[in-house]
Short mmCIF file of C-alpha atoms in Angstrom, two decimals:
data_model
loop_
_atom_site.label_atom_id
_atom_site.label_comp_id
_atom_site.label_asym_id
_atom_site.label_seq_id
_atom_site.Cartn_x
_atom_site.Cartn_y
_atom_site.Cartn_z
CA UNK A 1 -24.14 21.18 -13.88
CA UNK A 2 -28.04 20.85 -12.95
CA UNK A 3 -30.57 18.66 -14.65
CA UNK A 4 -31.67 21.84 -16.93
CA UNK A 5 -28.39 22.39 -18.19
CA UNK A 6 -27.39 18.72 -19.10
CA UNK A 7 -29.42 18.50 -22.00
CA UNK A 8 -28.40 21.71 -23.34
CA UNK A 9 -24.54 20.50 -22.78
CA UNK A 10 -25.26 17.36 -24.38
CA UNK A 11 -26.83 19.15 -27.58
CA UNK A 12 -23.89 21.55 -27.70
CA UNK A 13 -21.18 18.96 -27.45
CA UNK A 14 -22.72 15.64 -29.37
CA UNK A 15 -22.07 17.20 -32.80
CA UNK A 16 -18.15 17.54 -32.07
CA UNK A 17 -17.92 14.23 -30.11
CA UNK A 18 -19.91 12.28 -32.70
CA UNK A 19 -17.65 13.51 -35.50
CA UNK A 20 -14.66 12.61 -33.50
CA UNK A 21 -15.93 9.13 -32.94
CA UNK A 22 -16.90 8.67 -36.64
CA UNK A 23 -13.44 10.03 -37.61
CA UNK A 24 -12.05 7.10 -35.22
CA UNK A 25 -14.08 4.46 -36.87
CA UNK A 26 -12.68 5.74 -40.37
CA UNK A 27 -8.92 5.62 -38.86
CA UNK A 28 -9.52 2.24 -37.66
CA UNK A 29 -10.58 1.16 -41.18
CA UNK A 30 -7.64 2.81 -42.64
CA UNK A 31 -5.35 1.10 -40.43
CA UNK A 32 -6.98 -2.24 -40.84
CA UNK A 33 -6.56 -1.79 -44.80
CA UNK A 34 -2.97 -0.29 -44.49
CA UNK A 35 -1.49 -1.65 -41.23
CA UNK A 36 1.65 0.42 -41.71
CA UNK A 37 -0.40 3.49 -40.55
CA UNK A 38 -1.32 3.34 -36.78
CA UNK A 39 -4.73 4.30 -36.17
CA UNK A 40 -3.75 7.25 -33.82
CA UNK A 41 -1.72 8.64 -36.73
CA UNK A 42 -4.62 8.53 -39.04
CA UNK A 43 -6.78 10.35 -36.42
CA UNK A 44 -4.53 13.30 -36.57
CA UNK A 45 -4.42 13.41 -40.33
CA UNK A 46 -8.01 13.14 -40.67
CA UNK A 47 -8.38 15.92 -38.13
CA UNK A 48 -5.97 18.13 -40.13
CA UNK A 49 -7.72 17.26 -43.42
CA UNK A 50 -11.25 18.20 -41.74
CA UNK A 51 -9.72 21.62 -40.71
CA UNK A 52 -8.49 22.22 -44.37
CA UNK A 53 -11.85 21.56 -46.03
CA UNK A 54 -14.16 24.54 -46.92
CA UNK A 55 -16.99 23.86 -44.26
CA UNK A 56 -19.52 26.43 -43.60
CA UNK A 57 -18.91 28.51 -40.59
CA UNK A 58 -22.17 27.02 -39.26
CA UNK A 59 -20.62 23.52 -39.54
CA UNK A 60 -17.58 24.61 -37.74
CA UNK A 61 -19.42 26.19 -35.06
CA UNK A 62 -21.57 23.32 -34.59
CA UNK A 63 -18.75 20.74 -33.84
CA UNK A 64 -16.35 23.15 -32.26
CA UNK A 65 -17.35 22.64 -28.66
CA UNK A 66 -17.49 18.82 -28.76
CA UNK A 67 -14.09 18.74 -30.51
CA UNK A 68 -12.54 20.96 -27.70
CA UNK A 69 -14.01 18.53 -25.14
CA UNK A 70 -12.20 15.79 -26.86
CA UNK A 71 -8.95 17.47 -27.44
CA UNK A 72 -8.78 18.30 -23.69
CA UNK A 73 -10.76 16.11 -21.52
CA UNK A 74 -10.57 12.82 -23.49
CA UNK A 75 -6.68 13.10 -24.00
CA UNK A 76 -6.18 13.31 -20.20
CA UNK A 77 -8.42 10.24 -19.71
CA UNK A 78 -6.29 8.54 -22.51
CA UNK A 79 -3.27 9.45 -20.45
CA UNK A 80 -4.52 7.61 -17.37
CA UNK A 81 -5.59 4.66 -19.36
CA UNK A 82 -2.09 4.53 -20.71
CA UNK A 83 -0.77 3.52 -17.37
CA UNK A 84 -2.62 0.28 -17.48
CA UNK A 85 0.07 -0.96 -20.30
CA UNK A 86 2.99 -0.31 -18.10
CA UNK A 87 4.17 -2.72 -15.43
CA UNK A 88 7.37 -1.87 -13.55
CA UNK A 89 8.26 -5.43 -13.48
CA UNK A 90 8.70 -5.63 -17.17
CA UNK A 91 10.78 -2.51 -16.93
CA UNK A 92 13.06 -3.92 -14.17
CA UNK A 93 13.92 -7.02 -16.30
CA UNK A 94 15.72 -4.58 -18.99
CA UNK A 95 18.56 -4.36 -16.37
CA UNK A 96 20.29 -1.20 -14.81
CA UNK A 97 22.46 -0.57 -17.78
CA UNK A 98 19.63 -0.31 -20.21
CA UNK A 99 17.11 1.52 -17.78
CA UNK A 100 19.93 4.03 -17.02
CA UNK A 101 20.47 4.67 -20.80
CA UNK A 102 16.79 5.23 -21.62
CA UNK A 103 16.54 7.76 -18.64
CA UNK A 104 19.66 9.58 -19.85
CA UNK A 105 18.34 9.80 -23.45
CA UNK A 106 14.78 11.00 -22.35
CA UNK A 107 16.42 13.76 -20.00
CA UNK A 108 19.17 14.74 -22.59
CA UNK A 109 16.65 15.02 -25.40
CA UNK A 110 14.13 16.70 -23.30
CA UNK A 111 16.30 19.56 -22.16
CA UNK A 112 18.35 19.82 -25.53
CA UNK A 113 15.00 20.13 -27.58
CA UNK A 114 13.46 22.63 -24.95
CA UNK A 115 16.82 24.81 -25.12
CA UNK A 116 16.75 24.68 -28.84
CA UNK A 117 13.22 25.63 -29.02
CA UNK A 118 13.62 28.63 -26.82
CA UNK A 119 16.86 29.59 -28.82
CA UNK A 120 14.81 29.69 -31.91
CA UNK A 121 12.10 31.73 -30.17
CA UNK A 122 9.16 29.32 -30.76
CA UNK A 123 6.03 30.86 -29.45
CA UNK A 124 4.23 30.19 -26.42
CA UNK A 125 4.83 27.00 -24.79
CA UNK A 126 5.73 25.12 -28.02
CA UNK A 127 9.41 24.55 -26.90
CA UNK A 128 8.45 22.36 -23.75
CA UNK A 129 5.56 20.58 -25.76
CA UNK A 130 7.76 19.47 -28.49
CA UNK A 131 10.45 18.28 -26.03
CA UNK A 132 7.99 16.27 -23.95
CA UNK A 133 6.47 14.74 -27.38
CA UNK A 134 9.84 13.78 -28.88
CA UNK A 135 11.60 12.84 -25.87
CA UNK A 136 8.73 10.76 -23.82
CA UNK A 137 5.67 9.46 -25.53
CA UNK A 138 4.30 11.47 -28.48
CA UNK A 139 0.79 12.89 -28.31
CA UNK A 140 0.13 11.78 -24.94
CA UNK A 141 3.28 13.66 -23.34
CA UNK A 142 2.34 16.67 -25.30
CA UNK A 143 -1.12 16.64 -23.77
CA UNK A 144 0.09 15.99 -20.31
CA UNK A 145 2.77 18.73 -20.35
CA UNK A 146 0.07 21.24 -21.88
CA UNK A 147 -2.07 20.39 -18.67
CA UNK A 148 0.76 21.54 -16.26
CA UNK A 149 1.82 24.63 -18.57
CA UNK A 150 -1.56 25.92 -19.24
CA UNK A 151 -0.72 25.77 -23.20
CA UNK A 152 -3.14 27.18 -25.63
CA UNK A 153 -4.77 24.65 -28.00
CA UNK A 154 -2.66 26.48 -30.89
CA UNK A 155 0.45 25.84 -29.12
CA UNK A 156 -0.49 22.17 -28.60
CA UNK A 157 -1.61 21.60 -32.12
CA UNK A 158 1.87 22.15 -33.68
CA UNK A 159 3.68 19.61 -31.56
CA UNK A 160 1.13 17.08 -32.10
CA UNK A 161 1.30 17.62 -36.00
CA UNK A 162 5.27 17.39 -35.82
CA UNK A 163 5.42 14.06 -33.63
CA UNK A 164 2.86 12.67 -35.90
CA UNK A 165 5.00 13.67 -39.06
CA UNK A 166 8.37 12.30 -37.60
CA UNK A 167 6.73 9.28 -36.26
CA UNK A 168 5.17 8.46 -39.48
CA UNK A 169 8.53 9.03 -41.41
CA UNK A 170 10.20 6.62 -38.82
CA UNK A 171 7.86 3.70 -39.87
CA UNK A 172 9.54 3.99 -43.27
CA UNK A 173 13.04 4.91 -42.49
CA UNK A 174 14.13 2.87 -39.56
CA UNK A 175 13.52 -0.50 -41.20
CA UNK A 176 15.43 0.74 -44.31
CA UNK A 177 18.36 1.85 -42.19
CA UNK A 178 18.23 -1.68 -40.15
CA UNK A 179 20.57 -3.63 -42.53
CA UNK A 180 23.00 -0.63 -43.20
CA UNK A 181 23.59 -0.57 -39.31
CA UNK A 182 23.82 -4.46 -39.00
CA UNK A 183 21.17 -4.40 -36.26
CA UNK A 184 19.57 -7.91 -35.20
CA UNK A 185 16.04 -8.19 -34.51
CA UNK A 186 16.50 -7.43 -30.59
CA UNK A 187 18.68 -4.48 -31.17
CA UNK A 188 16.40 -3.14 -33.89
CA UNK A 189 13.41 -3.17 -31.37
CA UNK A 190 15.36 -1.50 -28.76
CA UNK A 191 16.32 1.24 -31.20
CA UNK A 192 12.75 1.79 -32.37
CA UNK A 193 11.40 1.71 -28.67
CA UNK A 194 14.19 4.25 -27.73
CA UNK A 195 13.56 6.65 -30.54
CA UNK A 196 10.25 6.66 -32.02
CA UNK A 197 7.53 8.60 -30.46
CA UNK A 198 4.05 7.28 -29.91
CA UNK A 199 3.11 3.78 -28.89
CA UNK A 200 1.29 3.04 -31.98
CA UNK A 201 4.15 4.23 -34.32
CA UNK A 202 6.78 2.00 -32.22
CA UNK A 203 4.44 -0.87 -32.96
CA UNK A 204 3.97 -0.32 -36.55
CA UNK A 205 7.86 0.31 -37.03
CA UNK A 206 9.01 -2.64 -34.87
CA UNK A 207 6.61 -5.35 -36.01
CA UNK A 208 8.09 -5.17 -39.50
CA UNK A 209 11.27 -7.02 -38.11
CA UNK A 210 9.05 -9.64 -36.02
CA UNK A 211 7.70 -10.73 -32.84
CA UNK A 212 11.20 -10.08 -30.84
CA UNK A 213 11.86 -6.95 -32.17
CA UNK A 214 8.16 -5.91 -31.16
CA UNK A 215 8.51 -7.33 -27.76
CA UNK A 216 11.76 -5.31 -26.96
CA UNK A 217 10.48 -2.20 -28.72
CA UNK A 218 7.39 -2.19 -26.61
CA UNK A 219 9.00 -2.56 -23.18
CA UNK A 220 11.76 -0.02 -24.09
CA UNK A 221 8.85 2.23 -25.08
CA UNK A 222 6.97 1.97 -21.97
CA UNK A 223 9.96 2.54 -19.97
CA UNK A 224 10.12 6.04 -21.72
CA UNK A 225 6.27 6.27 -20.91
CA UNK A 226 7.14 5.76 -17.15
CA UNK A 227 9.03 9.13 -17.23
CA UNK A 228 6.10 10.98 -18.09
CA UNK A 229 5.26 11.70 -14.57
CA UNK A 230 8.50 12.89 -13.24
CA UNK A 231 9.17 15.16 -16.31
CA UNK A 232 5.63 16.69 -15.98
CA UNK A 233 6.12 17.07 -12.17
CA UNK A 234 9.34 18.83 -12.91
CA UNK A 235 7.93 21.22 -15.57
CA UNK A 236 5.17 21.92 -12.94
CA UNK A 237 7.81 23.19 -10.48
CA UNK A 238 9.21 25.40 -12.97
CA UNK A 239 5.90 26.78 -13.90
CA UNK A 240 5.08 27.40 -10.22
CA UNK A 241 8.26 29.22 -9.73
CA UNK A 242 7.77 31.33 -12.96
CA UNK A 243 4.33 32.22 -11.41
CA UNK A 244 5.83 33.38 -8.17
CA UNK A 245 8.44 35.31 -10.08
CA UNK A 246 5.80 37.01 -12.08
CA UNK A 247 3.51 37.58 -8.97
CA UNK A 248 6.43 39.24 -7.35
CA UNK A 249 7.25 41.60 -10.26
CA UNK A 250 3.59 42.54 -10.46
CA UNK A 251 3.54 43.51 -6.83
CA UNK A 252 6.56 45.52 -7.17
CA UNK A 253 4.78 47.47 -10.01
CA UNK A 254 1.83 48.12 -7.66
CA UNK A 255 -0.56 45.98 -9.60
CA UNK A 256 -3.81 45.43 -7.56
CA UNK A 257 -3.68 41.99 -5.68
CA UNK A 258 -7.28 41.11 -7.31
CA UNK A 259 -5.65 41.35 -10.60
CA UNK A 260 -2.72 39.25 -9.79
CA UNK A 261 -5.16 36.69 -8.45
CA UNK A 262 -6.73 36.22 -11.77
CA UNK A 263 -3.99 33.79 -13.04
CA UNK A 264 -4.39 30.48 -11.21
CA UNK A 265 -1.06 28.64 -10.73
CA UNK A 266 -0.99 25.15 -12.47
CA UNK A 267 -0.99 22.14 -10.20
CA UNK A 268 2.63 20.38 -10.01
CA UNK A 269 1.31 17.20 -10.77
CA UNK A 270 -2.22 17.34 -12.60
CA UNK A 271 -4.80 14.91 -11.38
CA UNK A 272 -4.85 12.96 -14.59
CA UNK A 273 -1.01 12.38 -14.22
CA UNK A 274 -1.82 10.96 -10.49
CA UNK A 275 -4.38 8.94 -12.28
CA UNK A 276 -1.46 7.50 -14.56
CA UNK A 277 0.63 6.71 -11.72
CA UNK A 278 -2.13 4.91 -10.02
CA UNK A 279 -2.75 2.73 -13.06
CA UNK A 280 0.79 2.05 -13.31
CA UNK A 281 0.95 0.93 -9.61
CA UNK A 282 -2.28 -1.16 -10.12
CA UNK A 283 -0.90 -3.00 -13.11
CA UNK A 284 2.38 -3.63 -11.23
CA UNK A 285 0.94 -4.92 -8.01
CA UNK A 286 -2.44 -6.18 -8.57
CA UNK A 287 -3.32 -9.18 -10.54
CA UNK A 288 -5.80 -7.24 -13.00
CA UNK A 289 -8.00 -9.57 -15.15
CA UNK A 290 -6.92 -9.91 -18.88
CA UNK A 291 -10.52 -8.87 -19.86
CA UNK A 292 -10.09 -5.63 -17.95
CA UNK A 293 -6.69 -4.80 -19.37
CA UNK A 294 -8.09 -5.56 -22.93
CA UNK A 295 -10.86 -3.05 -22.36
CA UNK A 296 -8.49 -0.49 -21.02
CA UNK A 297 -6.23 -0.81 -24.09
CA UNK A 298 -9.30 -0.46 -26.42
CA UNK A 299 -10.60 2.31 -24.33
CA UNK A 300 -7.30 4.20 -24.51
CA UNK A 301 -7.02 4.03 -28.18
CA UNK A 302 -10.66 5.20 -28.57
CA UNK A 303 -10.27 8.30 -26.35
CA UNK A 304 -6.88 9.20 -27.68
CA UNK A 305 -7.88 8.81 -31.27
CA UNK A 306 -10.86 11.08 -30.86
CA UNK A 307 -8.85 13.68 -28.79
CA UNK A 308 -6.06 13.74 -31.61
CA UNK A 309 -8.76 14.31 -34.10
CA UNK A 310 -9.92 17.03 -32.14
CA UNK A 311 -6.44 18.50 -31.89
CA UNK A 312 -5.95 17.82 -35.72
CA UNK A 313 -8.93 19.76 -36.58
CA UNK A 314 -7.53 22.82 -34.60
CA UNK A 315 -4.48 22.78 -37.04
CA UNK A 316 -4.39 25.48 -39.47
CA UNK A 317 -2.29 24.30 -42.36
CA UNK A 318 -1.80 27.93 -43.63
CA UNK A 319 -0.56 29.04 -40.10
CA UNK A 320 1.52 26.00 -39.81
CA UNK A 321 3.22 26.66 -43.27
CA UNK A 322 3.66 30.48 -42.42
CA UNK A 323 4.69 29.97 -38.74
CA UNK A 324 5.84 26.34 -38.35
CA UNK A 325 9.19 26.46 -40.04
CA UNK A 326 11.30 27.13 -36.89
CA UNK A 327 9.31 24.38 -35.16
CA UNK A 328 9.96 22.10 -38.06
CA UNK A 329 13.57 22.66 -37.61
CA UNK A 330 13.47 21.96 -33.97
CA UNK A 331 11.59 18.71 -34.38
CA UNK A 332 13.68 17.41 -37.05
CA UNK A 333 17.03 17.91 -35.12
CA UNK A 334 15.51 16.59 -31.94
CA UNK A 335 14.60 13.67 -34.08
CA UNK A 336 17.94 13.05 -35.19
CA UNK A 337 19.51 13.59 -32.01
CA UNK A 338 17.24 10.91 -30.23
CA UNK A 339 17.87 8.69 -33.03
CA UNK A 340 21.56 8.79 -32.79
CA UNK A 341 21.62 8.48 -29.08
CA UNK A 342 19.32 5.53 -29.02
CA UNK A 343 21.48 3.83 -31.64
CA UNK A 344 24.63 4.58 -29.54
CA UNK A 345 22.75 3.11 -26.31
CA UNK A 346 22.20 -0.13 -28.80
CA UNK A 347 25.97 -0.11 -29.36
CA UNK A 348 26.62 -0.11 -25.61
CA UNK A 349 24.25 -2.52 -24.79
CA UNK A 350 25.63 -4.87 -27.63
CA UNK A 351 29.28 -4.43 -26.49
CA UNK A 352 27.96 -5.25 -22.72
CA UNK A 353 26.32 -8.32 -23.78
CA UNK A 354 23.06 -7.30 -22.37
CA UNK A 355 20.78 -10.33 -21.85
CA UNK A 356 17.56 -8.52 -22.46
CA UNK A 357 18.84 -8.16 -26.07
CA UNK A 358 19.85 -11.58 -26.29
#
């Protein structure tokens, strides 16, 4: 972009980015007034409400470019900054049994949800995006997987709405189930960290049971976040293989090479996921200042909040009601499966007397 184009791009994108920033500020206020509502969840809901209001077409046209920038680029920046929350040392302290169970839960629920979505014929890339959001780390995983699968915004918006819905329900439901299941604070923290989707939703749910539950929940949750890179890489391999099959079929059909080259293959590991891995390694092996980590945490919440507002604003409630029934079924079943598997893992850890839960 040359100097002449820069002001034009700024004028085109600033209304939407300014709106997303204002929405994030409002979401912060809502979260402050009602601590049970995570800021990022509020951002998605505000975006959906914005899309539902009868704005003039000129207003929608003015904010659309900036919201598109927020939904894609800022989401990827947020994924990178998420890596600074994750230290491999803290993960190792959970022990091999807990680590193995967390990895198994992520892998099983990912492929179960993906297969269920395909069986129910969800459109586009929705099966893999819902699988990533529910099994790994909510909206961040949806955004990362969308980058490697070239998913459309319309495919991305529904999984974002569903992880927001189920994660919000978990904030109320899981604490209510705790006394019925007889979980102590640490066990409850493990259950929350292993089954709730976004980090903010994990914090909102676990903090109800106190500091011990919150500490265990965050470490377990961030262990699931660590699965983001390998699962995205695996999806990249599958996508690349599908492209090769498509190209071979087109070649056999006599399609011109120029036409076949129009579809670019996605990177097996997108640059922003490489950045996520670099951030994890930096947090693990470099003594980063506390001030830097605080700024990174605030920055991550800011850019993810703006991105989730942008994605929420792309959701049409009418279309969601008409076409989202099957996706909702997949989401609810996936949510139930991951909650049951996570509870089973807690029981196994309890029987084994895992020190991390004591």
